[in-house]
Tab-separated table of C-alpha atoms in Angstrom:
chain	number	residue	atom	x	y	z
G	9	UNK	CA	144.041	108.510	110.890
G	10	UNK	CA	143.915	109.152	114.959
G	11	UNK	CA	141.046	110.129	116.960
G	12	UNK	CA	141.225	113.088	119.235
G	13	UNK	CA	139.765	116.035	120.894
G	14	UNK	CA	139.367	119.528	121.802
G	15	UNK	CA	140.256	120.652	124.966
G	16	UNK	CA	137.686	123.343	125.397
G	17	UNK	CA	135.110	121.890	127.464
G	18	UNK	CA	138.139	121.120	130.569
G	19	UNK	CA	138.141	124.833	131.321
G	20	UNK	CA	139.130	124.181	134.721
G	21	UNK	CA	140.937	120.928	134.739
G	22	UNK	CA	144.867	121.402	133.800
G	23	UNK	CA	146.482	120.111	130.313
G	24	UNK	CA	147.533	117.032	131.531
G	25	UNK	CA	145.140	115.752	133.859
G	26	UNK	CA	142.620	115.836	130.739
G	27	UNK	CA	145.497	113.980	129.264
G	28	UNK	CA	145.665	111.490	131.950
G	29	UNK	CA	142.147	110.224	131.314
G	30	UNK	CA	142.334	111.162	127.253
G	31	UNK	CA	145.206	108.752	126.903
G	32	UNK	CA	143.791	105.974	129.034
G	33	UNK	CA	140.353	106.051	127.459
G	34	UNK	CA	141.358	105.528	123.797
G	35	UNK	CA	142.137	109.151	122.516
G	36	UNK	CA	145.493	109.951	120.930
G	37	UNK	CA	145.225	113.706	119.841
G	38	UNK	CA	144.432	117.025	120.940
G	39	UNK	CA	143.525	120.174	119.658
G	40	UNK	CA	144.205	122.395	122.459
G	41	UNK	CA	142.189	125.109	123.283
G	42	UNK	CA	144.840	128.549	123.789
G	43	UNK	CA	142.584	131.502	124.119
G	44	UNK	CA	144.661	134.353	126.455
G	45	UNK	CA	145.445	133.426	129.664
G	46	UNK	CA	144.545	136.756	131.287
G	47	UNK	CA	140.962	135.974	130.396
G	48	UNK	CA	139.141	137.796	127.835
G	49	UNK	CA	136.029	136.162	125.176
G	50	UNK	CA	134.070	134.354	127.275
G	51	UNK	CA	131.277	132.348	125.283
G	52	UNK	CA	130.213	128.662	125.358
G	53	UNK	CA	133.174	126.716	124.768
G	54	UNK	CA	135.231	129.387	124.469
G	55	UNK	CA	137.932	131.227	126.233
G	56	UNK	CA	139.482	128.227	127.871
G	57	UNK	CA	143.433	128.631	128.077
G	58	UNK	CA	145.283	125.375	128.114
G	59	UNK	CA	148.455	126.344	126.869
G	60	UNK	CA	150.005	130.237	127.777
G	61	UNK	CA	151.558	130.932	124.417
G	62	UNK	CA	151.794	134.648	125.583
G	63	UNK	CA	155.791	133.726	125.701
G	64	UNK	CA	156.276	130.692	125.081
G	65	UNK	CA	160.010	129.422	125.081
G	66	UNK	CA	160.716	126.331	123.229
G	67	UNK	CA	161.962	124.617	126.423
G	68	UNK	CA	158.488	124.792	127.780
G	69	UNK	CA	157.069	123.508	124.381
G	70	UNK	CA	159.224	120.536	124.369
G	71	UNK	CA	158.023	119.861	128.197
G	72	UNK	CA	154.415	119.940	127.205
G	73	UNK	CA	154.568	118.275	123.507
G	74	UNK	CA	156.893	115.672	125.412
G	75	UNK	CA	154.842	115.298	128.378
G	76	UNK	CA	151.487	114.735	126.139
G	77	UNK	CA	153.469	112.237	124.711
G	78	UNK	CA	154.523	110.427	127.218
G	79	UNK	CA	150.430	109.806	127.838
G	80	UNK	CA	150.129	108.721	124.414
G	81	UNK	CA	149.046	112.122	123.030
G	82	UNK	CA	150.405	114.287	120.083
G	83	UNK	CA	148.649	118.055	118.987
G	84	UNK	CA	146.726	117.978	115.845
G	85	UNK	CA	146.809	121.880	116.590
G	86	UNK	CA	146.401	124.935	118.765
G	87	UNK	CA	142.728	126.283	118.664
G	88	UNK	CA	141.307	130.111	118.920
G	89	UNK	CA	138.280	130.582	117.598
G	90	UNK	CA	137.590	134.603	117.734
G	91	UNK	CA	136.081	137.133	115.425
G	92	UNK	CA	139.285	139.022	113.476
G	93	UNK	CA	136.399	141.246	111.494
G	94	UNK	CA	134.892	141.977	114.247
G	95	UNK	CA	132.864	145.871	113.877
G	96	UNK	CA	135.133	147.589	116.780
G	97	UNK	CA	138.813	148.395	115.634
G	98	UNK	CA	140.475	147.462	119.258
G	99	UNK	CA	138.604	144.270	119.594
G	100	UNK	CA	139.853	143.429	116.758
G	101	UNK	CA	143.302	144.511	117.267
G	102	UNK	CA	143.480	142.701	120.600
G	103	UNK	CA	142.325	139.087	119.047
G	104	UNK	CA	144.169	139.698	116.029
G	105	UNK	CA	147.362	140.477	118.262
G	106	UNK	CA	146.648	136.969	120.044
G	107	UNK	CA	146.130	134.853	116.873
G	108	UNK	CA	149.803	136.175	116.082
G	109	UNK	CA	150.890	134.820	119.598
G	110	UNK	CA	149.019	131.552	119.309
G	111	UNK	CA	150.571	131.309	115.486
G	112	UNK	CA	154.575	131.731	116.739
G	113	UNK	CA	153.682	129.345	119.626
G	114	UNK	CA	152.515	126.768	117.694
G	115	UNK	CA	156.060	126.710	115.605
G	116	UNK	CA	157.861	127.465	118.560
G	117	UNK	CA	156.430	124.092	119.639
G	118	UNK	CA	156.441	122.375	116.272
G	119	UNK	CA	153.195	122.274	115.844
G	120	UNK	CA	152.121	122.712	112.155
G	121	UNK	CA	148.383	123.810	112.831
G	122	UNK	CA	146.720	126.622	113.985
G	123	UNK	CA	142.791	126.823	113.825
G	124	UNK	CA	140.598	129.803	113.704
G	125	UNK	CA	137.711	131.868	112.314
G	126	UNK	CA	138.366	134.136	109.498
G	127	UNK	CA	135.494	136.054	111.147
G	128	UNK	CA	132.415	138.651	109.956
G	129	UNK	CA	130.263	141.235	111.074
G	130	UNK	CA	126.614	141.155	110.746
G	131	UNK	CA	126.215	144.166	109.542
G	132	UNK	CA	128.227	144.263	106.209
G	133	UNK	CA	127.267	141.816	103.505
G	134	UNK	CA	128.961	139.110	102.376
G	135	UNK	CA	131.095	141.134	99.649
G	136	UNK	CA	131.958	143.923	101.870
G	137	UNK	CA	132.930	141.516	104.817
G	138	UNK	CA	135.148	139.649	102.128
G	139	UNK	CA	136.839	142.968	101.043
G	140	UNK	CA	137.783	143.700	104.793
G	141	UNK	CA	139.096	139.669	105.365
G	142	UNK	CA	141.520	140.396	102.398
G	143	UNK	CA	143.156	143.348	103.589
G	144	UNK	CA	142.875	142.120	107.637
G	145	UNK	CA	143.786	138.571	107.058
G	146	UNK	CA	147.124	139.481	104.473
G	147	UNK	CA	149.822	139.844	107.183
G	148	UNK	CA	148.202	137.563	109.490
G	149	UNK	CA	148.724	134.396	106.672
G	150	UNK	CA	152.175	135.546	106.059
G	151	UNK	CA	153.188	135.593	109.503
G	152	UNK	CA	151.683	131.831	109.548
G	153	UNK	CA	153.733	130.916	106.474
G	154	UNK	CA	156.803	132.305	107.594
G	155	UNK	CA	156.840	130.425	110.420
G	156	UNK	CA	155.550	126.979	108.546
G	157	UNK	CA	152.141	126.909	110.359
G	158	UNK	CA	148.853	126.170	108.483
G	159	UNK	CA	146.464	128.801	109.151
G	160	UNK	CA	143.216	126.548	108.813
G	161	UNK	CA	140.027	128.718	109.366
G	162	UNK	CA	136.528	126.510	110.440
G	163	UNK	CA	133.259	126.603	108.207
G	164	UNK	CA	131.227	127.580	110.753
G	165	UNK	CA	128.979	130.366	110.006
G	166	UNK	CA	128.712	131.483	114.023
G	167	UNK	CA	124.639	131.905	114.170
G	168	UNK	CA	123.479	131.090	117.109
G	169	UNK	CA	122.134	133.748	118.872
G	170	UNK	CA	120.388	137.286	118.565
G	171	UNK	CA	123.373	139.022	118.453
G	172	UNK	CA	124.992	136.869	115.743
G	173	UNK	CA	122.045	137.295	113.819
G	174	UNK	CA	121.530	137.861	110.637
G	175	UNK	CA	124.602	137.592	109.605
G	176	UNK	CA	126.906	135.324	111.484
G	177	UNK	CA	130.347	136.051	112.932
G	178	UNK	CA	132.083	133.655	110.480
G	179	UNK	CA	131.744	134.118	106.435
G	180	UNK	CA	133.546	131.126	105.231
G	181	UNK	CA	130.626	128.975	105.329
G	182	UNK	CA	129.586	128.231	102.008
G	183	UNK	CA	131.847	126.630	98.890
G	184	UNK	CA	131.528	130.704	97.447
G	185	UNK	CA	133.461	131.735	99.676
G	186	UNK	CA	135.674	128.450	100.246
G	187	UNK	CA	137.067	129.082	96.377
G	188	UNK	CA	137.605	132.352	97.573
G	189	UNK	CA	139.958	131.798	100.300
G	190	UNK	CA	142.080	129.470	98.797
G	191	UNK	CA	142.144	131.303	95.034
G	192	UNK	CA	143.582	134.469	97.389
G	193	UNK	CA	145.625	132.614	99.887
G	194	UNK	CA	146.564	129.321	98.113
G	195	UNK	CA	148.261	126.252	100.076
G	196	UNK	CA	148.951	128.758	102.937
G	197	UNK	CA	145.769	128.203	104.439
G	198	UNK	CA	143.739	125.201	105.033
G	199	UNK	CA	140.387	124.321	106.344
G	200	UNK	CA	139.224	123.113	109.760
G	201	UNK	CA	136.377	120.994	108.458
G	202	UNK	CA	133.049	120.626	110.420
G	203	UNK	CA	130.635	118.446	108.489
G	204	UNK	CA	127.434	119.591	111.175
G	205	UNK	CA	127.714	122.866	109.621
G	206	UNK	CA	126.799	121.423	105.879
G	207	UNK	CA	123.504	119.648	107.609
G	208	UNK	CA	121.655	122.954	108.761
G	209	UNK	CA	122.707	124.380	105.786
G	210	UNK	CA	121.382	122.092	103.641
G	211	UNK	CA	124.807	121.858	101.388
G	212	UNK	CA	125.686	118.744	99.884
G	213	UNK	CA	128.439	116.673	102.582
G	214	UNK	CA	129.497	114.249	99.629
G	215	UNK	CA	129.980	116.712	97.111
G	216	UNK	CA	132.116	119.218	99.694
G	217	UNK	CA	134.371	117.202	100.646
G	218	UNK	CA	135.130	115.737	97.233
G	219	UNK	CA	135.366	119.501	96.048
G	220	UNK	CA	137.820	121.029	99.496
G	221	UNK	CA	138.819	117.634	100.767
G	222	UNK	CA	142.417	118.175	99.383
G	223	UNK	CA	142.564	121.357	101.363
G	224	UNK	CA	141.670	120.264	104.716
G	225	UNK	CA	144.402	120.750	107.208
G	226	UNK	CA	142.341	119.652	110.104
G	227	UNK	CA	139.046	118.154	110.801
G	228	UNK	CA	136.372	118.423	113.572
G	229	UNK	CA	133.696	115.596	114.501
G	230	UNK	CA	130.743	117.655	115.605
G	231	UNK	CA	126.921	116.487	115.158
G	232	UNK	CA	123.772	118.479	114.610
G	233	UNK	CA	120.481	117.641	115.095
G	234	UNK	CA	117.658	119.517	112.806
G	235	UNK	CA	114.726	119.972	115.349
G	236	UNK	CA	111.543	119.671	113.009
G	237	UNK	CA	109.446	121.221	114.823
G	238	UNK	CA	111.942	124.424	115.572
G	239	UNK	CA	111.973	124.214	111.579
G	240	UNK	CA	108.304	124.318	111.427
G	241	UNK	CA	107.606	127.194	114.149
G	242	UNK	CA	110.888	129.206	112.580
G	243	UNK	CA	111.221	128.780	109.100
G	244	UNK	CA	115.063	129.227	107.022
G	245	UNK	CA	115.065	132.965	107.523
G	246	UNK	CA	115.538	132.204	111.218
G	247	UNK	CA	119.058	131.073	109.985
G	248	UNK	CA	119.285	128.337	112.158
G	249	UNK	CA	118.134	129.679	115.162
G	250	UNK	CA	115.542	127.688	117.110
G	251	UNK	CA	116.361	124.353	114.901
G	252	UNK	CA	119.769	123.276	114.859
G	253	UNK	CA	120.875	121.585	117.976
G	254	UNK	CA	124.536	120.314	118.377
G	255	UNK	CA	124.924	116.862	119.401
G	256	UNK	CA	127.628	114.558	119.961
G	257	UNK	CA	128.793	112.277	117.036
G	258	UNK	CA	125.829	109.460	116.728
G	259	UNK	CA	122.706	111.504	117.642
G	260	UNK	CA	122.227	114.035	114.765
G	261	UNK	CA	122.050	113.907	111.334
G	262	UNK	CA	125.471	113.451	109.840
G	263	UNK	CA	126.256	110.374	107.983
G	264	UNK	CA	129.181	109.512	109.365
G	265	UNK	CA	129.580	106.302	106.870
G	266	UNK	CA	129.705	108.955	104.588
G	267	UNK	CA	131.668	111.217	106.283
G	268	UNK	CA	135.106	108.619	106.461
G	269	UNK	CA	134.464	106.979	103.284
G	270	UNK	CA	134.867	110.865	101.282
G	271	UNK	CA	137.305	111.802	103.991
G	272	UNK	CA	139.516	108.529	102.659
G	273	UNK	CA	138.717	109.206	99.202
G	274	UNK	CA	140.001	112.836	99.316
G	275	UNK	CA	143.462	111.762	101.007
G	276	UNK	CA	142.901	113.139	104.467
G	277	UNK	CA	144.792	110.616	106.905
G	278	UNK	CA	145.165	113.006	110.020
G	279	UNK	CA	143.658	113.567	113.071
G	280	UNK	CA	139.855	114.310	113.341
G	281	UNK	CA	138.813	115.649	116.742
G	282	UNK	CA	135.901	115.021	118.586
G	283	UNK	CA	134.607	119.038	119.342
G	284	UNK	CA	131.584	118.311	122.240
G	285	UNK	CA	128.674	120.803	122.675
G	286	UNK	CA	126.119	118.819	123.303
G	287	UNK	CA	124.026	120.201	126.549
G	288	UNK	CA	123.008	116.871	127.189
G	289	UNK	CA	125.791	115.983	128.174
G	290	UNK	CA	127.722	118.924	129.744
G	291	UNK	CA	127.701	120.603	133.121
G	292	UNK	CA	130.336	118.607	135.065
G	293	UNK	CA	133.285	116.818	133.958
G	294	UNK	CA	131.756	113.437	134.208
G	295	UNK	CA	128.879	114.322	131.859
G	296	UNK	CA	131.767	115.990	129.300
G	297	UNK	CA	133.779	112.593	129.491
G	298	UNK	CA	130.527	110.329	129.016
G	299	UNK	CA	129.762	112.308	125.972
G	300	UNK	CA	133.320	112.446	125.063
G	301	UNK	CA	133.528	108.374	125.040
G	302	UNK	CA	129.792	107.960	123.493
G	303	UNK	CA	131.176	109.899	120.059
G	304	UNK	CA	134.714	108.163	120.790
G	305	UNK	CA	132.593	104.579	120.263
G	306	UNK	CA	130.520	105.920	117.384
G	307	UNK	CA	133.600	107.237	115.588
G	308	UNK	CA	136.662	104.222	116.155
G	309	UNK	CA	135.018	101.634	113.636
G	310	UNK	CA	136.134	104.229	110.812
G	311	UNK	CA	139.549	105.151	112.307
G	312	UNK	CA	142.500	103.063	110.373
């Protein structure tokens, strides 16, 4: 097991200057952040382009994976996090079109992840938006398989504001819809694991990851903190909204002893990167490295 990061946060600092002060500060993995290069989504933590797969010739993937390398770094996987079911058909034809890209440039680098959302719209209800993820998301696996990439989709549920509301941009949330995926798609998917998303939701860490464990492909180390008194003033029909606040690992509510010890038990010996979106600690790049190195210090006891 390695510790690592994603790149997102470094919008504006280049691949290997992050790598510079990632490999000299105790990190050995990234998840690198490869939204388009000619701009596009532009959300929190989101939209930052660290690798132009638009492309990509193996030549320059050998220079990058080797150049990582040389700082001590390897890629757990390429990250684009967009919304595939999105309600308007050329949105989602353009972000479909560049999960495709960032899928053949991860095996035209070697790299055997690629992480993403299998999407929603807030609108249709669960069933309906699980009808239109089977017929969107058929070709889109079997161009990942073909090309020996794990398509590993995040259980985030993507409610955080208004106009995510009330039903998320992301359905595969909840252990429903978990057997779901994987009794359609089988070992050509995986999941991108985020244990803060279990806390808000009140679902059971322990008893997820000794269901899915076997099927995670990649993992995140993100915290949330439940905010009482946002609880209180909102109730659960606010869906999150006003009462979950993402920390860095060590502030929140995730029981990280907990967290390794039914990680071990279910097999998983790869990388688990640090994701940071914590507004504490954001805002300049010193901030994003202090917050980086506070979860790094919380997390290395556990990493064997």
């Amino acid at each position: 097991m390695h510790l690592g990061l994603l790149t997102a946060p470094f919008e504006d600092t280049p691949l290997l200057e992050v790598a510079d002060w990632a490999g000299a500060n105790g990190f050995s993995a990234f998840e690198v952040a490869c939204w388009p290069a000619s701009g596009g989504e532009k959300r929190r933590y989101a939209g930052t382009s660290h690798i132009d797969v638009d492309g990509l010739t193996k030549t320059q993937g050998e220079e990058i994976t080797g150049a990582l390398a040389e700082r001590g770094i390897s890629i757990s996987g390429l990250g684009y996090y967009p919304n595939p079911l999105h309600a308007d058909a050329a949105h989602r034809e353009e972000v479909i079109g560049h999960l495709k890209k960032v899928i053949t440039g991860a095996a035209t680098m070697g790299v055997g992840v690629v992480n993403t959302f299998v999407g929603g719209d807030r609108r249709l209800n669960l069933d309906e938006n699980w009808a239109r993820a089977r017929e969107i998301f058929a070709p889109i696996v079997k161009h990942a398989q073909d090309r020996g990439v794990l398509l590993c989709f995040e259980n985030c549920p993507m409610v955080f504001s208004h106009d995510e509301w009330p039903g998320g941009h992301n359905i595969a949330y909840s252990p429903k819809i978990w057997r779901r995926i994987f009794e359609e798609w089988g070992d050509a998917v995986g999941m991108n694991f985020d244990p803060s998303h279990l806390v808000w939701q009140f679902i059971d860490q322990t008893r997820f990851i000794k269901e899915f464990g076997p099927r995670f492909g990649h993992v995140h180390a993100k915290d949330v903190m439940i905010d009482r008194d946002g609880l209180y003033e909102n109730g659960t029909m606010s869906v999150g909204m006003g009462w979950q606040v993402p920390r860095l690992c060590g502030l929140g509510d995730v029981d990280w002893s907990d967290f390794f010890s039914a990680l071990y038990r279910a097999g998983y010996d790869g990388a688990v990167i640090i994701e940071h979106e914590d507004r504490l600690f954001e805002g300049t790049d010193e901030k994003i490295k202090r917050g980086f190195c506070l979860a790094r210090d919380v997390l290395s006891p556990f990493i064997k």
